[in-house]
Amino acid sequence: MKKIATRDAYGEALVELGRENPDVVVLDADLAKSTKTIEFAKHFPERFFDMGIAEQNMIGTAAGLAAAGKIPFCSTFAIFATGRAFEIIRNSVAYSRLNVKIAASHAGVTVGEDGGSHQSVEDIALMRSLPNMTVLVPADAVETRAAVRAAAQIQGPVYIRLGRPGVPVLHGDDFHFEPGRAVTMREGNDATIIATGVMVAAALEAAGLLEQEGIGVRVVNMHTIKPLDEEAVIAAARETGVIVTAEEHSVIGGLGGAVAEAVCACHPVPVYRVGVPDVFGESGKPGELLEKYGLTAAHLAARVREAVTKKGRR
Amino acid sequence: MDGEKIKRLEEKAREIRRHIIRMTGAAGSGHPGGSLSSADIVTALYFEVMRIDPQNPRWPGRDRFVLSKGHAAPVLYAALAERGFFPVEELLSLRRLGSPLQGHPDMKKLPGVELSTGSLGQGLSAANGMALAARLDGRDYRVYVLLGDGEIQEGMVWEAAMAAAHYRLDNVTAFLDYNGLQIDGPVSKVMSVEPVAEKWRAFGWYVQVIDGHNMKGILQAVEKARAVRDKPQMIVAETVKGKGVSFMENMVEWHGVAPKPEEVERALAELA
């Protein structure tokens, strides 16, 4: 299967967007080559601002640009964008519902060799806790391009979570992306995997493995963490009786947290959260780290198998 | 410079100060000290310097004012009301539930407020963003920003100072309300910011040091700043915290405490 990094798709999408909309401006914090905003910088140098290694000022400057009618996209690594600049995002951007887009790359453990200091596994939790913020986690290149377009249409702050390594392309060119509307990638009645980002591909693979054992798994691609598609979550709870969430993020406060909150309130069923346990990451190859933290199709399948067995005993 | 104009502005500043006292007195909380110290600067901007239209507060070509030291909200609200952005009577709703006059400025709630502030250190960055937008759009508006002296202890201010010089934002004029006091005591004791003028100069700014209560001096400094090309401009305004109310002047206690009813009366008598 063809693999493209979501950050690469982001870089291309920005150029397209820049061509169509003169109000789109891009800011980076000395990581343009890594976040791929360098592509926009090449095409539209007058609309690209390198802010140096100063993430707080990057976000604050974007707030001012947005207040004056621009549509700024800010990029750096997820850890710095959402961690270093969190309170600026909260007070200068989200509090005023300013039209700032934060497209952060190198999220999760697949950053790899740089190690735990650079592996953001808290960013979804941080961003979804903010009023007015939309949180998008695209699963592949097609979804990334659509998410960037959608973000530009949304009036208000948007967080887009992007990854470093190549990931399989799951969607065809006819894919329709609607923020806040989950995509059912596969039908099944025994259990549901609700996955986001790079884990959507793993979820589909896990569902394939389980099918051979006679377990029918629904796979829901939750590309929008906020606003959460509660309808899709409740339907999964009601129709399949058990949910396993899958994300390359801490099991605390991310997709799993959001799904559990919705399920608890509306249709309680067991929710098992597959994600990075409550630990910091470490150096290693992306594949080794996904294996270590249980973020593989095989591990996901094992969790679903266990969940379905327990469900039978209830 | 026209003496009549200066007198008119000085009287307006006194009116603004009276509002600050009445508002914080009515609210029973708020920040009179740093509002009073910046009253002359804010008056000069809103009643002489800035190109604004209260009937059309979002007019794209308007000059912008960012109150980076957001706790001085009363001085901004008083100026906006006096300038006609909203009825003066609304000032007394400061800090009450449902009021557009939030404890710190909220751009979504009150017309004329250019940026929601209150968390210190963020205003200059946004001012730079507005100035960059002006350049991209080929507009000639200017962005004015007011910083507190304690506020510049925030590291982000210096990130923004660096960026403004790097991008040669000559349409940004900043004021430093240098009243020398912050919550925990004198700025020099809590965390010295000296040498202030040299710091901004070293960051690539055009710097002037003025008496922040001399109306004529303020206007002359702004005029000089506006003529500068390729550099952002800092006007270090030496001020007195609590200026205009004898028992508040230079008293750190009046940073974030509202006057009681009898103190309101005494203060208003002094400001009559």
Coordinates of C-alpha atoms in Angstrom, one line a residue:
Chain A
M1 CA 0.0 0.0 0.0
K2 CA 1.2 3.5 -0.9
K3 CA 2.5 5.4 2.1
I4 CA 2.6 9.2 2.5
A5 CA 3.3 11.2 5.7
T6 CA 0.4 13.4 6.8
R7 CA 2.9 16.3 7.2
D8 CA 3.8 15.9 3.5
A9 CA 0.2 16.1 2.5
Y10 CA -0.1 19.2 4.7
G11 CA 2.7 20.9 2.9
E12 CA 1.1 20.3 -0.4
A13 CA -2.4 21.3 0.8
L14 CA -1.1 24.6 2.1
V15 CA 0.3 25.5 -1.3
E16 CA -3.1 24.8 -2.9
L17 CA -4.9 26.7 -0.3
G18 CA -2.5 29.6 -0.6
R19 CA -3.1 29.8 -4.3
E20 CA -6.9 30.0 -3.8
N21 CA -7.1 32.2 -0.8
P22 CA -4.8 35.3 -0.5
D23 CA -5.7 35.7 3.2
V24 CA -4.0 32.4 4.1
V25 CA -0.6 33.1 5.8
V26 CA 1.8 30.6 7.4
L27 CA 4.0 30.9 10.4
D28 CA 6.6 28.4 11.6
A29 CA 9.1 28.3 14.4
D30 CA 12.4 27.2 12.7
L31 CA 11.0 23.8 11.7
A32 CA 9.7 24.6 8.2
K33 CA 11.7 21.8 6.6
S34 CA 10.3 19.3 9.0
T35 CA 6.7 20.5 9.1
K36 CA 6.7 21.0 5.4
T37 CA 5.6 24.6 5.5
I38 CA 8.7 25.2 3.5
E39 CA 6.6 24.4 0.4
F40 CA 4.3 27.3 1.1
A41 CA 7.3 29.5 1.9
K42 CA 8.8 28.8 -1.6
H43 CA 5.6 29.7 -3.4
F44 CA 4.4 32.6 -1.2
P45 CA 7.5 34.1 0.6
E46 CA 5.7 37.3 1.4
R47 CA 3.0 35.4 3.2
F48 CA 5.3 33.2 5.2
F49 CA 6.8 34.2 8.5
D50 CA 9.5 32.3 10.2
M51 CA 9.2 33.3 13.9
G52 CA 12.4 31.6 15.0
I53 CA 12.5 29.3 18.0
A54 CA 9.7 31.2 19.9
E55 CA 6.5 29.3 19.8
Q56 CA 4.6 31.6 22.2
N57 CA 5.3 34.6 20.1
M58 CA 4.3 32.6 17.0
I59 CA 0.9 31.9 18.3
G60 CA 0.4 35.4 19.7
T61 CA 1.4 36.9 16.3
A62 CA -1.0 34.6 14.6
A63 CA -3.8 35.9 16.9
G64 CA -3.1 39.4 15.8
L65 CA -3.0 38.4 12.1
A66 CA -6.4 36.7 12.6
A67 CA -7.8 39.7 14.4
A68 CA -6.9 41.7 11.3
G69 CA -8.7 39.3 9.0
K70 CA -6.0 36.8 8.0
I71 CA -6.2 33.0 8.2
P72 CA -2.9 32.0 9.8
F73 CA -1.7 28.5 9.9
C74 CA 1.0 27.9 12.6
S75 CA 3.2 24.9 12.5
T76 CA 5.9 23.4 14.6
F77 CA 6.2 20.1 16.5
A78 CA 3.1 19.2 18.4
I79 CA 4.9 19.2 21.7
F80 CA 6.0 22.8 21.3
A81 CA 2.8 24.1 19.7
T82 CA 0.4 22.7 22.3
G83 CA 2.8 22.4 25.3
R84 CA 5.1 25.5 25.2
A85 CA 2.4 27.8 23.8
F86 CA -0.7 26.3 25.6
E87 CA -1.6 29.3 27.6
I88 CA -1.2 31.6 24.6
I89 CA -3.5 29.3 22.6
R90 CA -6.0 29.5 25.4
N91 CA -6.0 33.2 26.1
S92 CA -4.9 34.9 22.9
V93 CA -6.7 32.4 20.5
A94 CA -9.4 30.2 21.9
Y95 CA -10.8 32.7 24.5
S96 CA -11.4 35.2 21.7
R97 CA -12.4 32.6 19.1
L98 CA -9.8 34.0 16.7
N99 CA -9.4 32.3 13.4
V100 CA -6.0 30.7 14.0
K101 CA -5.1 27.2 12.7
I102 CA -2.5 25.2 14.6
A103 CA -1.2 22.4 12.4
A104 CA 1.3 20.6 14.4
S105 CA 3.5 17.8 13.1
H106 CA 5.6 15.0 14.7
A107 CA 2.8 14.1 17.1
G108 CA 2.9 10.8 19.1
V109 CA 5.6 8.3 19.6
T110 CA 6.3 7.8 15.9
V111 CA 8.6 10.8 16.1
G112 CA 10.9 7.9 16.9
E113 CA 14.6 8.5 17.6
D114 CA 14.3 12.0 19.1
G115 CA 12.9 10.4 22.2
G116 CA 10.4 11.2 24.9
S117 CA 11.2 14.9 25.1
H118 CA 9.8 15.3 21.6
Q119 CA 7.0 12.8 21.6
S120 CA 3.7 14.6 22.3
V121 CA 1.1 12.2 23.7
E122 CA -0.9 14.9 25.5
D123 CA -1.7 17.3 22.8
I124 CA -5.2 16.0 22.0
A125 CA -6.1 16.2 25.7
L126 CA -4.8 19.7 25.9
M127 CA -6.5 21.0 22.8
R128 CA -9.9 19.3 23.3
S129 CA -10.1 20.9 26.8
L130 CA -10.4 24.3 25.3
P131 CA -13.7 25.9 24.5
N132 CA -14.1 27.0 20.8
M133 CA -11.4 24.7 19.6
T134 CA -12.0 22.1 16.8
V135 CA -9.6 19.1 17.0
L136 CA -8.8 17.2 13.8
V137 CA -6.6 14.1 13.5
P138 CA -6.4 13.0 9.9
A139 CA -5.6 9.3 9.2
D140 CA -4.0 9.6 5.9
A141 CA -2.8 12.0 3.1
V142 CA -6.3 12.4 1.6
E143 CA -7.9 13.1 4.9
T144 CA -5.1 15.6 5.7
R145 CA -5.7 17.6 2.5
A146 CA -9.5 17.6 3.3
A147 CA -8.9 18.6 6.9
V148 CA -6.7 21.6 5.9
R149 CA -9.4 22.8 3.5
A150 CA -12.1 22.3 6.1
A151 CA -10.0 24.1 8.7
A152 CA -9.8 27.2 6.5
Q153 CA -13.6 27.2 6.1
I154 CA -14.2 26.9 9.9
Q155 CA -14.5 30.3 11.6
G156 CA -12.4 29.9 14.7
P157 CA -9.5 28.0 16.1
V158 CA -8.6 24.6 14.7
Y159 CA -6.0 22.1 15.8
I160 CA -4.7 19.7 13.2
R161 CA -2.5 16.8 14.4
L162 CA 0.0 15.5 11.9
G163 CA 2.6 12.8 12.0
R164 CA 6.2 12.3 10.9
P165 CA 6.4 8.9 9.2
G166 CA 4.6 7.7 6.0
V167 CA 1.2 6.1 6.6
P168 CA -1.0 4.1 4.3
V169 CA -3.4 5.9 2.0
L170 CA -6.8 4.7 3.0
H171 CA -9.2 6.9 1.1
G172 CA -9.8 7.3 -2.6
D173 CA -9.9 10.7 -4.2
D174 CA -13.7 10.8 -3.9
F175 CA -13.5 10.8 -0.1
H176 CA -15.9 13.2 1.5
F177 CA -14.7 14.8 4.7
E178 CA -17.1 16.5 7.1
P179 CA -15.7 17.9 10.3
G180 CA -17.5 16.3 13.3
R181 CA -18.9 13.4 11.2
A182 CA -17.1 10.1 11.8
V183 CA -16.5 7.7 8.9
T184 CA -17.5 4.1 9.3
M185 CA -14.7 2.3 7.4
R186 CA -16.0 -1.2 7.9
E187 CA -19.2 -2.8 9.3
G188 CA -19.5 -5.3 12.1
N189 CA -21.7 -6.3 15.0
D190 CA -19.5 -7.9 17.6
A191 CA -17.4 -4.9 18.6
T192 CA -16.4 -1.5 17.5
I193 CA -12.9 -0.1 17.2
I194 CA -13.0 3.7 17.2
A195 CA -9.7 4.9 16.0
T196 CA -8.0 8.1 15.0
G197 CA -4.9 9.2 13.1
V198 CA -2.4 6.5 12.3
M199 CA -4.3 4.0 14.3
V200 CA -7.1 3.8 11.7
A201 CA -4.9 1.7 9.4
A202 CA -4.0 -0.6 12.3
A203 CA -7.7 -0.9 13.2
L204 CA -8.6 -2.0 9.7
E205 CA -5.9 -4.5 9.8
A206 CA -7.0 -5.8 13.2
A207 CA -10.6 -6.1 11.9
G208 CA -9.3 -8.2 9.0
L209 CA -7.5 -10.5 11.4
L210 CA -10.6 -11.0 13.6
E211 CA -12.8 -11.6 10.6
Q212 CA -10.9 -14.8 10.0
E213 CA -11.9 -15.9 13.5
G214 CA -15.5 -15.1 12.9
I215 CA -15.5 -11.9 14.9
G216 CA -17.2 -9.0 13.1
V217 CA -15.7 -5.7 14.0
R218 CA -17.0 -2.2 13.0
V219 CA -14.2 0.3 12.4
V220 CA -15.1 3.9 13.0
N221 CA -12.6 6.5 11.9
M222 CA -12.9 9.4 14.3
H223 CA -11.0 12.1 12.5
T224 CA -12.6 14.8 14.5
I225 CA -12.1 14.5 18.2
K226 CA -13.9 17.8 18.9
P227 CA -16.8 18.2 18.3
L228 CA -17.1 14.5 18.8
D229 CA -19.5 12.5 16.7
E230 CA -21.5 11.3 19.7
E231 CA -24.2 9.8 17.4
A232 CA -21.6 7.4 15.9
V233 CA -20.3 6.6 19.3
I234 CA -23.7 5.9 20.8
A235 CA -24.7 3.8 17.8
A236 CA -21.6 1.7 18.2
A237 CA -22.3 1.2 21.9
R238 CA -25.9 0.3 21.2
E239 CA -25.4 -1.9 18.2
T240 CA -22.1 -3.7 19.1
G241 CA -22.1 -3.6 22.9
V242 CA -18.4 -3.0 23.4
I243 CA -15.9 -0.3 22.2
V244 CA -12.2 -0.4 21.9
T245 CA -10.6 3.0 21.2
A246 CA -7.2 3.3 19.4
E247 CA -5.0 6.4 19.3
E248 CA -1.3 7.3 19.2
H249 CA -1.7 9.4 22.3
S250 CA -2.0 9.0 26.0
V251 CA -4.9 6.8 27.2
I252 CA -5.7 9.8 29.4
G253 CA -7.8 12.6 28.0
G254 CA -7.6 11.9 24.3
L255 CA -9.9 10.0 22.0
G256 CA -10.5 7.2 24.6
G257 CA -11.4 9.8 27.2
A258 CA -13.8 11.6 24.9
V259 CA -15.5 8.4 23.8
A260 CA -15.8 7.1 27.4
E261 CA -17.3 10.4 28.5
A262 CA -20.0 10.1 25.7
V263 CA -20.7 6.5 26.4
C264 CA -20.9 6.9 30.1
A265 CA -23.6 9.5 29.8
C266 CA -25.7 8.1 27.0
H267 CA -25.3 4.3 26.7
P268 CA -22.9 2.7 29.1
V269 CA -21.0 -0.3 27.7
P270 CA -17.4 -1.3 28.3
V271 CA -14.8 1.0 26.7
Y272 CA -11.3 -0.3 26.4
R273 CA -8.7 2.3 25.6
V274 CA -5.7 1.4 23.5
G275 CA -3.1 4.1 23.5
V276 CA 0.2 5.1 25.1
P277 CA -0.1 4.1 28.8
D278 CA 0.5 6.8 31.4
V279 CA 4.3 7.1 30.6
F280 CA 6.7 9.2 28.6
G281 CA 8.1 7.8 25.4
E282 CA 11.7 7.0 24.6
S283 CA 14.1 6.8 21.6
G284 CA 13.6 4.0 19.1
K285 CA 12.4 3.3 15.6
P286 CA 8.7 4.3 15.1
G287 CA 7.8 0.6 14.5
E288 CA 9.6 -0.5 17.6
L289 CA 7.9 2.1 19.7
L290 CA 4.4 1.2 18.4
E291 CA 5.2 -2.4 19.2
K292 CA 6.4 -1.5 22.7
Y293 CA 3.3 0.5 23.6
G294 CA 0.9 -1.9 22.1
L295 CA -0.2 0.2 19.1
T296 CA -0.1 -2.5 16.5
A297 CA -2.9 -4.4 14.7
A298 CA -2.0 -7.6 16.5
H299 CA -2.2 -6.0 19.9
L300 CA -5.4 -4.2 19.0
A301 CA -6.9 -7.5 17.8
A302 CA -6.0 -9.1 21.1
R303 CA -7.7 -6.4 23.0
V304 CA -10.9 -6.7 20.9
R305 CA -10.9 -10.5 21.2
E306 CA -10.6 -10.1 25.0
A307 CA -13.4 -7.5 25.0
V308 CA -15.7 -9.7 23.0
T309 CA -15.1 -12.7 25.2
K310 CA -15.8 -10.6 28.4
K311 CA -18.9 -9.2 26.8
G312 CA -20.2 -12.8 26.2
R313 CA -19.8 -13.6 29.9
R314 CA -21.7 -10.6 31.1
Chain B
M1 CA 1.5 73.0 20.1
D2 CA -2.0 74.3 20.7
G3 CA -2.4 75.1 24.4
E4 CA -6.2 74.8 24.3
K5 CA -5.8 71.3 22.9
I6 CA -3.5 70.3 25.7
K7 CA -5.9 71.7 28.3
R8 CA -8.8 69.9 26.8
L9 CA -6.9 66.6 26.8
E10 CA -5.8 67.1 30.4
E11 CA -9.4 67.7 31.5
K12 CA -10.3 64.5 29.6
A13 CA -7.7 62.6 31.4
R14 CA -9.1 63.9 34.7
E15 CA -12.6 62.7 33.6
I16 CA -11.1 59.3 32.7
R17 CA -9.5 59.1 36.2
R18 CA -12.8 60.0 37.8
H19 CA -14.4 57.1 35.9
I20 CA -11.7 54.7 37.0
I21 CA -12.4 55.6 40.7
R22 CA -16.2 55.3 40.3
M23 CA -16.0 52.1 38.4
T24 CA -13.6 50.2 40.7
G25 CA -15.4 51.7 43.7
A26 CA -18.7 50.4 42.4
A27 CA -17.3 47.0 41.4
G28 CA -15.6 46.6 44.8
S29 CA -12.5 45.1 43.0
G30 CA -10.2 45.9 40.1
H31 CA -6.9 47.7 39.5
P32 CA -7.0 51.4 40.1
G33 CA -3.2 52.0 40.5
G34 CA -2.0 51.0 37.0
S35 CA -5.2 52.4 35.4
L36 CA -4.5 55.8 36.9
S37 CA -0.8 55.7 35.9
S38 CA -1.6 55.1 32.2
A39 CA -4.6 57.5 32.0
D40 CA -2.7 60.3 30.3
I41 CA -1.2 58.0 27.6
V42 CA -4.6 56.3 26.9
T43 CA -6.3 59.7 26.8
A44 CA -3.7 61.0 24.3
L45 CA -4.2 58.0 22.1
Y46 CA -8.0 57.9 22.1
F47 CA -8.7 61.7 22.0
E48 CA -5.9 63.0 19.8
V49 CA -3.7 60.4 18.1
M50 CA -5.7 57.5 16.8
R51 CA -7.8 57.3 13.7
I52 CA -10.9 55.5 14.9
D53 CA -14.6 55.6 14.3
P54 CA -16.8 54.7 17.3
Q55 CA -19.8 54.3 15.0
N56 CA -17.9 51.7 13.0
P57 CA -15.6 50.0 15.5
R58 CA -14.5 47.2 13.1
W59 CA -13.6 49.6 10.3
P60 CA -10.6 47.8 8.6
G61 CA -8.5 51.0 8.2
R62 CA -8.7 52.0 11.9
D63 CA -5.7 52.4 14.1
R64 CA -5.5 49.7 16.8
F65 CA -4.8 49.9 20.5
V66 CA -3.8 46.7 22.4
L67 CA -3.9 47.0 26.2
S68 CA -1.3 44.3 26.9
K69 CA -1.5 45.1 30.6
G70 CA -5.1 44.0 30.6
H71 CA -5.7 44.5 34.3
A72 CA -5.8 48.3 33.5
A73 CA -9.1 47.6 31.9
P74 CA -10.9 50.5 33.7
V75 CA -8.8 53.1 31.9
L76 CA -9.6 51.5 28.5
Y77 CA -13.3 51.2 29.3
A78 CA -13.5 54.8 30.4
A79 CA -11.7 56.0 27.3
L80 CA -14.0 53.9 25.0
A81 CA -17.1 55.1 26.7
E82 CA -16.0 58.7 26.7
R83 CA -15.2 58.4 23.0
G84 CA -18.6 57.1 22.3
F85 CA -18.2 53.3 21.8
F86 CA -20.9 52.6 24.4
P87 CA -22.9 54.6 26.9
V88 CA -21.0 56.0 29.8
E89 CA -23.6 54.7 32.2
E90 CA -22.5 51.1 31.4
L91 CA -19.1 51.8 33.1
L92 CA -20.6 51.1 36.5
S93 CA -21.4 47.5 35.5
L94 CA -17.7 46.7 35.6
R95 CA -17.0 43.1 36.7
R96 CA -20.7 42.3 37.2
L97 CA -22.3 39.1 36.0
G98 CA -23.4 39.5 32.4
S99 CA -21.6 42.8 31.8
P100 CA -19.6 43.3 28.7
L101 CA -17.1 45.1 30.9
Q102 CA -15.2 42.0 32.1
G103 CA -12.6 42.1 34.8
H104 CA -10.0 42.0 31.9
P105 CA -10.9 43.2 28.4
D106 CA -12.8 40.7 26.2
M107 CA -12.9 41.6 22.5
K108 CA -16.0 39.4 21.9
K109 CA -18.0 41.3 24.5
L110 CA -17.2 44.9 24.1
P111 CA -16.9 47.0 20.9
G112 CA -13.6 48.8 20.6
V113 CA -11.6 46.2 22.4
E114 CA -9.0 45.0 19.9
L115 CA -7.7 42.0 21.8
S116 CA -8.7 40.0 24.8
T117 CA -5.9 40.4 27.3
G118 CA -5.3 39.9 30.9
S119 CA -2.7 37.2 30.9
L120 CA 0.4 39.3 30.8
G121 CA 3.0 39.3 28.1
Q122 CA 0.8 38.5 25.1
G123 CA -0.3 41.8 23.7
L124 CA 2.9 42.8 21.8
S125 CA 2.9 39.6 19.8
A126 CA -0.7 40.2 18.6
A127 CA 0.1 43.9 17.9
N128 CA 2.9 42.6 15.6
G129 CA 0.4 40.3 13.9
M130 CA -1.9 43.2 13.2
A131 CA 1.0 45.3 11.9
L132 CA 2.1 42.5 9.6
A133 CA -1.5 42.2 8.3
A134 CA -1.5 46.0 7.6
R135 CA 1.6 45.5 5.5
L136 CA 0.1 42.6 3.6
D137 CA -3.0 44.5 2.9
G138 CA -1.3 47.7 2.0
R139 CA -3.0 49.6 4.7
D140 CA -1.5 52.5 6.6
Y141 CA -3.0 51.9 10.0
R142 CA -0.8 51.9 13.1
V143 CA -0.9 49.7 16.1
Y144 CA -0.4 51.1 19.6
V145 CA 0.3 48.8 22.5
L146 CA 0.6 49.5 26.2
L147 CA 2.8 47.3 28.3
G148 CA 3.3 47.3 32.1
D149 CA 6.8 47.5 33.6
G150 CA 6.2 44.3 35.6
E151 CA 4.8 42.7 32.5
I152 CA 8.0 42.9 30.6
Q153 CA 9.4 40.3 33.0
E154 CA 7.4 37.8 30.8
G155 CA 9.8 36.2 28.3
M156 CA 7.3 36.3 25.5
V157 CA 7.6 40.1 25.5
W158 CA 11.2 39.8 24.4
E159 CA 10.3 37.2 21.7
A160 CA 7.9 39.7 20.4
A161 CA 10.4 42.6 20.7
M162 CA 12.9 40.6 18.6
A163 CA 10.3 39.8 16.0
A164 CA 9.0 43.4 15.6
A165 CA 12.6 44.6 14.9
H166 CA 13.3 41.6 12.7
Y167 CA 10.3 42.3 10.5
R168 CA 10.9 46.1 10.7
L169 CA 7.5 46.9 12.0
D170 CA 7.6 50.6 11.9
N171 CA 3.8 50.7 12.3
V172 CA 4.1 49.5 15.9
T173 CA 4.4 52.0 18.7
A174 CA 4.6 50.6 22.2
F175 CA 4.3 52.4 25.5
L176 CA 5.9 51.2 28.7
D177 CA 3.9 52.3 31.7
Y178 CA 6.9 52.6 34.0
N179 CA 5.3 53.2 37.4
G180 CA 7.9 51.1 39.2
L181 CA 5.5 49.0 41.2
Q182 CA 4.1 45.5 40.8
I183 CA 2.0 43.3 43.1
D184 CA 4.8 42.0 45.3
G185 CA 6.6 45.4 45.6
P186 CA 8.9 47.7 43.7
V187 CA 9.9 46.3 40.3
S188 CA 13.5 46.9 41.2
K189 CA 13.2 44.6 44.2
V190 CA 10.9 41.9 42.7
M191 CA 12.8 41.4 39.4
S192 CA 14.7 44.4 38.1
V193 CA 14.0 45.3 34.5
E194 CA 16.8 47.9 34.2
P195 CA 18.3 49.1 32.1
V196 CA 15.0 49.4 30.3
A197 CA 15.7 51.9 27.5
E198 CA 19.0 50.1 26.7
K199 CA 17.3 46.8 26.5
W200 CA 14.7 47.9 24.0
R201 CA 17.4 49.8 22.0
A202 CA 19.6 46.6 22.0
F203 CA 16.6 44.7 20.6
G204 CA 16.5 47.1 17.7
W205 CA 13.8 49.6 18.7
Y206 CA 13.7 53.3 18.5
V207 CA 13.4 54.4 22.1
Q208 CA 12.3 57.6 23.9
V209 CA 12.0 58.2 27.6
I210 CA 9.4 60.6 28.6
D211 CA 7.3 61.9 31.5
G212 CA 4.2 59.8 31.1
H213 CA 2.0 62.5 32.7
N214 CA 3.0 65.4 30.5
M215 CA 0.4 65.5 27.8
K216 CA 2.4 67.7 25.5
G217 CA 5.4 65.4 25.9
I218 CA 3.3 62.4 25.1
L219 CA 2.0 63.9 21.9
Q220 CA 5.4 65.0 20.8
A221 CA 6.9 61.5 21.5
V222 CA 4.1 59.9 19.4
E223 CA 4.7 62.4 16.6
K224 CA 8.4 61.6 16.7
A225 CA 7.8 57.8 16.8
R226 CA 5.5 58.0 13.8
A227 CA 8.2 59.5 11.7
V228 CA 10.6 56.6 12.3
R229 CA 11.1 54.2 9.4
D230 CA 12.1 50.6 9.5
K231 CA 12.0 50.3 13.3
P232 CA 9.3 49.7 15.9
Q233 CA 9.2 52.4 18.5
M234 CA 9.2 52.2 22.3
I235 CA 8.1 55.1 24.4
V236 CA 9.2 54.5 28.0
A237 CA 6.8 56.6 30.0
E238 CA 7.9 57.3 33.5
T239 CA 4.7 57.4 35.5
V240 CA 3.3 57.3 39.1
K241 CA 1.2 54.5 40.2
G242 CA -2.2 55.8 41.4
K243 CA -1.4 59.2 39.7
G244 CA -3.9 62.0 40.6
V245 CA -5.1 60.6 43.9
S246 CA -2.8 61.6 46.7
F247 CA -3.4 58.6 49.0
M248 CA -2.9 56.2 46.1
E249 CA 0.2 57.6 44.6
N250 CA 3.2 55.4 44.7
M251 CA 1.4 53.0 47.0
V252 CA 1.9 49.3 45.9
E253 CA -1.2 48.5 48.0
W254 CA -3.4 50.2 45.3
H255 CA -2.4 47.8 42.6
G256 CA -5.4 45.6 42.8
V257 CA -7.6 47.0 45.6
A258 CA -10.8 49.0 45.0
P259 CA -11.5 52.2 46.9
K260 CA -14.2 52.1 49.6
P261 CA -17.1 54.5 49.4
E262 CA -15.5 57.2 51.5
E263 CA -12.2 56.8 49.6
V264 CA -14.1 57.2 46.4
E265 CA -15.5 60.5 47.7
R266 CA -12.0 61.7 48.7
A267 CA -10.5 60.7 45.4
L268 CA -13.2 62.4 43.4
A269 CA -12.8 65.6 45.4
E270 CA -9.1 65.6 44.5
L271 CA -9.9 64.9 40.8
A272 CA -12.6 67.6 40.6

